[in-house]
Amino acid sequence: MHGRPRKASKPEDEAASTTKAQKLRALQTQFFSFHHSKIYTKEAVELSAKLLEINPESYTAWNYRKLAVEHYLSQPDCNPETVKSVLDDELRVVESALRQNFKSYGAWHHRKWVLSKGHSSVDLELRLLDKFQKADSRNFHAWNYRRFVAELMNRSEKDELKYTEDMIYTNFSNYSAWHNRSVLLSSLLEKKAEGFLSKENLLPEEYEFIHQAIFTDPDDQSGWFYHLWLLDQTVTTDHPLLVSTWPAHGSDVFLVGDRCQNGSFSPFTTVLSDSGSFPIVLYFNQPVKGVSSSTVIIECGFNKNEELLWEPLSVSNSQTAQVWVAHLKCPTSELDSSVEISVGYSKEIVSPRGSQYSHPSTFSFKVHVQPVERDSSRVSVAENILWREENFKVYRAQSEESIPIPSFDQLCIKNGHESTASNWRTEALAKEVECFRELLSLMDCKIGKLTLARLLMAYDVMSFPFANKLVHSEEVLELYNDLMKLDPTHHRYYKDEHSLVLLRKMTSSEESLLQHCFQYKDSVSSAIGNPICLRLNNLSLSRIRAFERLLWVQMLDLSHNELESIEGLEAMQLLYGLSLGNNKLRSLTALEPLRKLKSLRVLDISYNRIGDHSIDTTRYLCSSPLSHSVGSELNDVALINYWEAFYMFKDLNLNQLDIVGNTIADEKFKSVLVKIMPLLKRLDGELLD
Amino acid sequence: MEMESFSSLTVTERDQILVEQQVFNIFKTFYNIPPSSQSFMLELQRENHVEYLTNGLKQLGPSFCVLDANRPWICYWILHSIALMDEFVDPELEDNTIDFLSRCQDPNGGYGGGPGQMPHLATTMLQSIHLEKLYSFIRQMKYASGGFRMHDAGEIDVRACYTAISVASLLNILDDELVQNVGNYILSCQTYEGGISGEPGSEAHGGYTFCGLATMILINEVKRLDLSSLIDWVVFRQGVEGGFQGRTNKLVDGCYSFWQGGIFALLKRLNSTRGEKSIPLGDGEDSGPDSSETTASSDATGKGLIEDLSQGGSHIEKGDQHDTSSRVNSKRHAKVKPLFNSLALQQYILLCSQDLNGGLRDKPGKSRDHYHTCYCLSGLSVCQRSWLEDDDSPPLPCAVLGPYSNLLEPIHPLYNVVLDRYREAHEFFTGS
């Protein structure tokens, strides 16, 4: 009944249908009596057919017929001919039931059951389906049944592909057909069927095809959804790749016991190692699992017998993550040692979809140790970072210094085919860009602009390792600015995309990054040295990403932006000081990525909106708090109401926290914080005892 | 690829334009009349709806023959709709209905018709439910792939998973064995669009997405889904008419007010910080180490969420006893923006789906029926509370479109049962 129009009834119709109902009632009584006594005579079976013709949803009758069929087939005098005639009868009953209601689950399922017996001709099925699919081209029962039949008769997927084409030419809005096309193509590509060996030849043809639909009527949505799928197919490489590491390939890492010691080394690669170890970070292009001491081989002069423990950096605590970290013990001698790390020579690193990491790569770096005894109490008390404008001095790079950002080709990709294999992708994207520029010259079209922005960005990212420059970022930013004005209901989405492009642009080259690097220097802070701070403040960023370019950052200023989430920040394992002041963070749990930052000592989350709302709708993308496991240490009753604070802060080793200017930060809350973090030295600038 | 040309306007587009015209005409009329008449147009015609529904329970017209096998469903649609409006059925009629439903239980444990009707009536049907037999029935319907069959030798799909798991969870008979592989099956049905399809390979669909998501929550495996693409898919199913479509590029339909709208209700709970239940209370009533880490085990399955909804924040009350007011938890009336346009959906339901003579429908031009009445009203209830975290407090007047008397009873979004009825059933089956 769902979705089917009914006509208003006239009195005479009503009388007729009352008679019909009475007839049905009588039929039913008779049917159940046959069913319960297991009577499968011809008369009884015919009666069930009558019942189903009136009411195809009567699944008890369908099951009765299955029992009847089994009964006939098990008779000793049963021969191929009777089998065929029995099953043909079933198909006829189903067909007339479907005529009554072609959304009947029971009828479609009964047909599958009959065909699975393997005695009926499948060829007729396609003809029947054509009829039904013409009548209701989006009936998902019919599409499901079609996939079933095609598989049963071993019909080639190419023929089915042709069918979707025909359906699309009949009505290019038919998204069911586009959907089935994507399912078929995925399957053909996976099987490497003849003519479908690679996306390289296939996708350009698909683009041609979809252009016809889109150009015919840009207002129809089906084509755009399919185009988005194609774009995804174009840009995603099947196999996971290592895109960035810390330490970077070829870099020199200086490990110091005390920050004020670092005068003579590059501030970019000098790391405080008071914990006796330093992190190694692997950053992949997609989430992977299986990173372990057997898939990542490390060779170095020190630390010979210890197996590294690789930890996935994901807030959801799953064993799949895009970023992995392990901690390597510092060499005990002061000698310089080199470290070589090989990733993926055994095959266990895989994406969740099951694609193997297949581009084994090796990177190496040198470690220099400068162990210094230090009086920790003295230093800690004095440490006080003030995120004030006057404390940041423009950084002037020493001539030989460079920021250790690994570029893609530095990772010694042993398999050299990747660059040529990507050519077709870049070409396909370039062609699409041209095509949508043309479309936009003909008409003003929101989805066209959005698509062009996505295409340009994808193009830049893809050609980036070679061009080392994002050629189109200005144009993309302009498109998103336009879209924000044109389509205010989706303003925030465009704003997020705009932020991400901006970040990509700023982090794309050493030159542009250096413009945001400042040296921290205040009047009293000799104890913390003069670290480099990356300042991405005042940019009205609503989202952040591009962390693969920022793994080296130890001090980061993100203040005065519009951040509601800091998803992904967990990758920045070297972070020591972080300012998130004057953003739009709305809950403590939005800070979850920070829990993975073991080096973080100084945090500013002042002037946010924490505590304004009891729940935060922006956290849909983060892990569910259902998974939070709070330890049994939480004995203090007063803390129960502050479990979020407890959960967030108990594992952080903060020395300094600024939280003023949040609804949540009253005196009581601050006293709880002090309890949770016994190591805290300063809260909102005040020295604690 | 051969070049043929597309005709410029497809059937789909023509149909869409016609629907838009109809809907916009209604809206235009609405905006051009004086406010007093506007308020009347937006009023939920409770009396007429109840009358239409009650008549349905007494006797259905002969044209309902095709629904004969779904009689328990019709009972559910009608009784649930009546309960949403906080109305009661005449006791004699209720007894008759219960008597009818209890006769639907087969000696082998299952119920004829869908099991979804049970929660609603659970409290009054207690004596007649044979739990052990019901369990073994559900167990028999389980299929190795992780899916469930709708009935003996019936079809396997996400709908079947949902009905099996939700009934088992409601009756407190869910265990590891029932849960095994269900998550894998549902995962295999999430499409590249983000929504969930009825079976692997099929298209993402509102009803199945609701069923799949609810099932994943019930078995505590919801994080395995790609939730961000699921959200992406569902937000784009709300159209210019204000209502939801069930699939990409299909027409708006009132019943998806619940199937799609209910997804938002589920997502909202998923992220409510109050879902946390594993905190030891520190006063001897330690909930123990069990709940936080167990995945899909018999007693911890999705309980955080379920109890959160059923008990309305018991740990807050606990806290209050100890006189520890909390800023985090005390703001229980916080206004939080839903991820869909709740007022636009209410406008569609009230102006376009409502038959002023009683009953609700798919869209203008279609006839009312009990199915659409049930799911339009359920969707309306979800909308009215979409700004709230807490179902126990009344929503703000600005969240309820039309007169405040339009306010319906809150539902439990995992089961689509009126919350009070759910709690009664929950108490009975958990023995608390």
GROMACS .gro file of C-alpha atoms in nm, chain B residues 112-323:
model
  212
  801GLY     CA    1   0.276  -1.371   1.312
  802GLY     CA    2   0.338  -1.034   1.155
  803GLY     CA    3   0.627  -0.811   1.243
  804PRO     CA    4   0.762  -0.820   1.595
  805GLY     CA    5   0.782  -0.442   1.607
  806GLN     CA    6   0.432  -0.419   1.747
  807MET     CA    7   0.525  -0.587   2.068
  808PRO     CA    8   0.708  -0.328   2.271
  809HIS     CA    9   0.412  -0.105   2.265
  810LEU     CA   10   0.182  -0.355   2.420
  811ALA     CA   11   0.437  -0.535   2.622
  812THR     CA   12   0.307  -0.435   2.959
  813THR     CA   13  -0.035  -0.572   2.904
  814MET     CA   14   0.070  -0.879   2.715
  815LEU     CA   15   0.311  -1.006   2.972
  816GLN     CA   16   0.147  -1.331   3.061
  817SER     CA   17   0.112  -1.439   2.708
  818ILE     CA   18   0.474  -1.401   2.592
  819HIS     CA   19   0.682  -1.713   2.604
  820LEU     CA   20   1.031  -1.572   2.622
  821GLU     CA   21   1.231  -1.888   2.581
  822LYS     CA   22   1.041  -1.993   2.277
  823LEU     CA   23   1.068  -1.647   2.133
  824TYR     CA   24   1.444  -1.660   2.181
  825SER     CA   25   1.476  -1.991   2.006
  826PHE     CA   26   1.263  -1.857   1.722
  827ILE     CA   27   1.489  -1.557   1.676
  828ARG     CA   28   1.792  -1.781   1.701
  829GLN     CA   29   1.658  -2.002   1.423
  830MET     CA   30   1.612  -1.701   1.198
  831LYS     CA   31   1.978  -1.616   1.229
  832TYR     CA   32   2.186  -1.675   0.923
  833ALA     CA   33   2.557  -1.744   0.899
  834SER     CA   34   2.637  -1.423   0.710
  835GLY     CA   35   2.524  -1.234   1.016
  836GLY     CA   36   2.188  -1.139   0.873
  837PHE     CA   37   1.848  -1.257   0.987
  838ARG     CA   38   1.562  -1.400   0.788
  839MET     CA   39   1.228  -1.229   0.819
  840HIS     CA   40   1.062  -1.565   0.878
  841ASP     CA   41   1.126  -1.933   0.827
  842ALA     CA   42   1.273  -1.960   0.474
  843GLY     CA   43   1.210  -1.590   0.432
  844GLU     CA   44   1.425  -1.311   0.298
  845ILE     CA   45   1.743  -1.188   0.467
  846ASP     CA   46   1.791  -0.815   0.507
  847VAL     CA   47   1.878  -0.527   0.737
  848ARG     CA   48   1.513  -0.492   0.838
  849ALA     CA   49   1.522  -0.845   0.973
  850CYS     CA   50   1.840  -0.772   1.169
  851TYR     CA   51   1.676  -0.473   1.327
  852THR     CA   52   1.356  -0.647   1.424
  853ALA     CA   53   1.542  -0.944   1.570
  854ILE     CA   54   1.795  -0.740   1.763
  855SER     CA   55   1.552  -0.476   1.884
  856VAL     CA   56   1.300  -0.731   2.010
  857ALA     CA   57   1.572  -0.933   2.178
  858SER     CA   58   1.715  -0.625   2.342
  859LEU     CA   59   1.378  -0.503   2.458
  860LEU     CA   60   1.291  -0.838   2.607
  861ASN     CA   61   1.637  -0.856   2.760
  862ILE     CA   62   1.727  -1.179   2.582
  863LEU     CA   63   2.007  -1.041   2.363
  864ASP     CA   64   2.329  -1.239   2.387
  865ASP     CA   65   2.661  -1.293   2.210
  866GLU     CA   66   2.523  -1.562   1.990
  867LEU     CA   67   2.249  -1.344   1.845
  868VAL     CA   68   2.489  -1.056   1.796
  869GLN     CA   69   2.765  -1.245   1.622
  870ASN     CA   70   2.843  -1.118   1.270
  871VAL     CA   71   2.543  -0.887   1.266
  872GLY     CA   72   2.778  -0.590   1.263
  873ASN     CA   73   2.967  -0.729   0.963
  874TYR     CA   74   2.646  -0.780   0.773
  875ILE     CA   75   2.529  -0.423   0.835
  876LEU     CA   76   2.872  -0.286   0.743
  877SER     CA   77   2.855  -0.468   0.412
  878CYS     CA   78   2.534  -0.276   0.343
  879GLN     CA   79   2.674   0.075   0.394
  880THR     CA   80   2.718   0.217   0.044
  881TYR     CA   81   2.965   0.470  -0.088
  882GLU     CA   82   2.696   0.734  -0.050
  883GLY     CA   83   2.705   0.683   0.324
  884GLY     CA   84   2.356   0.548   0.383
  885ILE     CA   85   2.268   0.183   0.442
  886SER     CA   86   2.095  -0.044   0.192
  887GLY     CA   87   1.861  -0.335   0.247
  888GLU     CA   88   2.111  -0.593   0.131
  889PRO     CA   89   2.468  -0.583   0.004
  890GLY     CA   90   2.495  -0.417  -0.338
  891SER     CA   91   2.168  -0.234  -0.310
  892GLU     CA   92   2.108   0.141  -0.283
  893ALA     CA   93   2.118   0.346   0.037
  894HIS     CA   94   1.766   0.386   0.170
  895GLY     CA   95   1.613   0.580   0.460
  896GLY     CA   96   1.427   0.295   0.625
  897TYR     CA   97   1.724   0.062   0.611
  898THR     CA   98   1.963   0.331   0.725
  899PHE     CA   99   1.749   0.380   1.034
  900CYS     CA  100   1.727   0.005   1.094
  901GLY     CA  101   2.099  -0.047   1.036
  902LEU     CA  102   2.208   0.240   1.256
  903ALA     CA  103   1.971   0.143   1.537
  904THR     CA  104   2.093  -0.216   1.519
  905MET     CA  105   2.456  -0.108   1.535
  906ILE     CA  106   2.379   0.101   1.840
  907LEU     CA  107   2.196  -0.185   2.007
  908ILE     CA  108   2.487  -0.423   1.955
  909ASN     CA  109   2.734  -0.153   2.055
  910GLU     CA  110   2.924  -0.152   1.726
  911VAL     CA  111   2.810   0.180   1.590
  912LYS     CA  112   3.162   0.317   1.567
  913ARG     CA  113   3.241   0.067   1.295
  914LEU     CA  114   3.011   0.254   1.058
  915ASP     CA  115   3.143   0.547   0.860
  916LEU     CA  116   2.930   0.790   1.060
  917SER     CA  117   3.053   1.104   0.893
  918SER     CA  118   2.950   0.986   0.549
  919LEU     CA  119   2.623   0.856   0.693
  920ILE     CA  120   2.548   1.202   0.831
  921ASP     CA  121   2.650   1.352   0.501
  922TRP     CA  122   2.403   1.129   0.322
  923VAL     CA  123   2.110   1.183   0.554
  924VAL     CA  124   2.134   1.564   0.574
  925PHE     CA  125   2.106   1.583   0.198
  926ARG     CA  126   1.785   1.378   0.196
  927GLN     CA  127   1.587   1.676   0.327
  928GLY     CA  128   1.452   1.859   0.029
  929VAL     CA  129   1.320   2.203  -0.058
  930GLU     CA  130   0.972   2.087   0.044
  931GLY     CA  131   1.093   2.048   0.403
  932GLY     CA  132   1.019   1.677   0.408
  933PHE     CA  133   1.259   1.392   0.347
  934GLN     CA  134   1.309   1.167   0.047
  935GLY     CA  135   1.393   0.801   0.107
  936ARG     CA  136   1.665   0.770  -0.155
  937THR     CA  137   1.873   0.994  -0.378
  938ASN     CA  138   1.662   1.178  -0.635
  939LYS     CA  139   1.328   1.038  -0.524
  940LEU     CA  140   1.017   1.230  -0.427
  941VAL     CA  141   0.950   1.357  -0.078
  942ASP     CA  142   0.739   1.125   0.140
  943GLY     CA  143   0.594   1.198   0.484
  944CYS     CA  144   0.685   0.860   0.631
  945TYR     CA  145   1.057   0.942   0.603
  946SER     CA  146   0.993   1.216   0.857
  947PHE     CA  147   1.052   0.935   1.101
  948TRP     CA  148   1.290   0.704   0.916
  949GLN     CA  149   1.530   0.987   0.832
  950GLY     CA  150   1.432   1.218   1.119
  951GLY     CA  151   1.477   0.929   1.362
  952ILE     CA  152   1.834   0.890   1.242
  953PHE     CA  153   1.905   1.239   1.374
  954ALA     CA  154   1.746   1.149   1.705
  955LEU     CA  155   1.979   0.848   1.727
  956LEU     CA  156   2.286   1.045   1.626
  957LYS     CA  157   2.208   1.309   1.884
  958ARG     CA  158   2.194   1.053   2.165
  959LEU     CA  159   2.510   0.895   2.042
  960ASN     CA  160   2.698   1.207   2.121
  961SER     CA  161   2.521   1.312   2.433
  962THR     CA  162   2.774   1.314   2.709
  963ARG     CA  163   2.507   1.178   2.932
  964GLY     CA  164   2.536   0.846   2.759
  965GLU     CA  165   2.828   0.774   2.986
  966LYS     CA  166   2.732   0.518   3.242
  967SER     CA  167   3.049   0.346   3.330
  968ILE     CA  168   3.152   0.586   3.600
  969PRO     CA  169   3.172   0.425   3.936
  970LEU     CA  170   2.944   0.615   4.165
  971GLY     CA  171   3.179   0.589   4.455
  972ASP     CA  172   2.907   0.516   4.706
  973GLY     CA  173   2.902   0.141   4.707
  974GLU     CA  174   2.688   0.116   4.399
  975ASP     CA  175   2.987   0.076   4.178
  976SER     CA  176   2.872  -0.025   3.836
  977GLY     CA  177   3.181  -0.235   3.811
  978PRO     CA  178   3.444  -0.268   3.544
  979ASP     CA  179   3.215  -0.456   3.309
  980SER     CA  180   3.043  -0.199   3.098
  981SER     CA  181   3.308   0.019   2.951
  982GLU     CA  182   3.511  -0.227   2.755
  983THR     CA  183   3.276  -0.505   2.671
  984THR     CA  184   3.163  -0.499   2.316
  985ALA     CA  185   2.843  -0.665   2.228
  986SER     CA  186   2.815  -0.887   2.526
  987SER     CA  187   2.484  -0.985   2.665
  988ASP     CA  188   2.460  -0.739   2.946
  989ALA     CA  189   2.651  -0.438   2.827
  990THR     CA  190   2.504  -0.415   2.484
  991GLY     CA  191   2.437  -0.054   2.414
  992LYS     CA  192   2.307  -0.008   2.763
  993GLY     CA  193   2.466   0.328   2.807
  994LEU     CA  194   2.234   0.474   2.554
  995ILE     CA  195   1.935   0.270   2.645
  996GLU     CA  196   1.947   0.340   3.011
  997ASP     CA  197   2.027   0.697   2.948
  998LEU     CA  198   1.698   0.729   2.774
  999SER     CA  199   1.499   0.521   3.009
 1000GLN     CA  200   1.612   0.664   3.334
 1001GLY     CA  201   1.648   1.024   3.241
 1002GLY     CA  202   1.980   1.095   3.398
 1003SER     CA  203   1.991   0.891   3.714
 1004HIS     CA  204   2.351   0.974   3.784
 1005ILE     CA  205   2.267   1.337   3.798
 1006GLU     CA  206   2.013   1.270   4.067
 1007LYS     CA  207   2.272   1.065   4.248
 1008GLY     CA  208   2.504   1.360   4.233
 1009ASP     CA  209   2.238   1.588   4.368
 1010GLN     CA  210   2.199   1.372   4.675
 1011HIS     CA  211   2.555   1.445   4.757
 1012ASP     CA  212   2.490   1.810   4.708
   0.00000   0.00000   0.00000
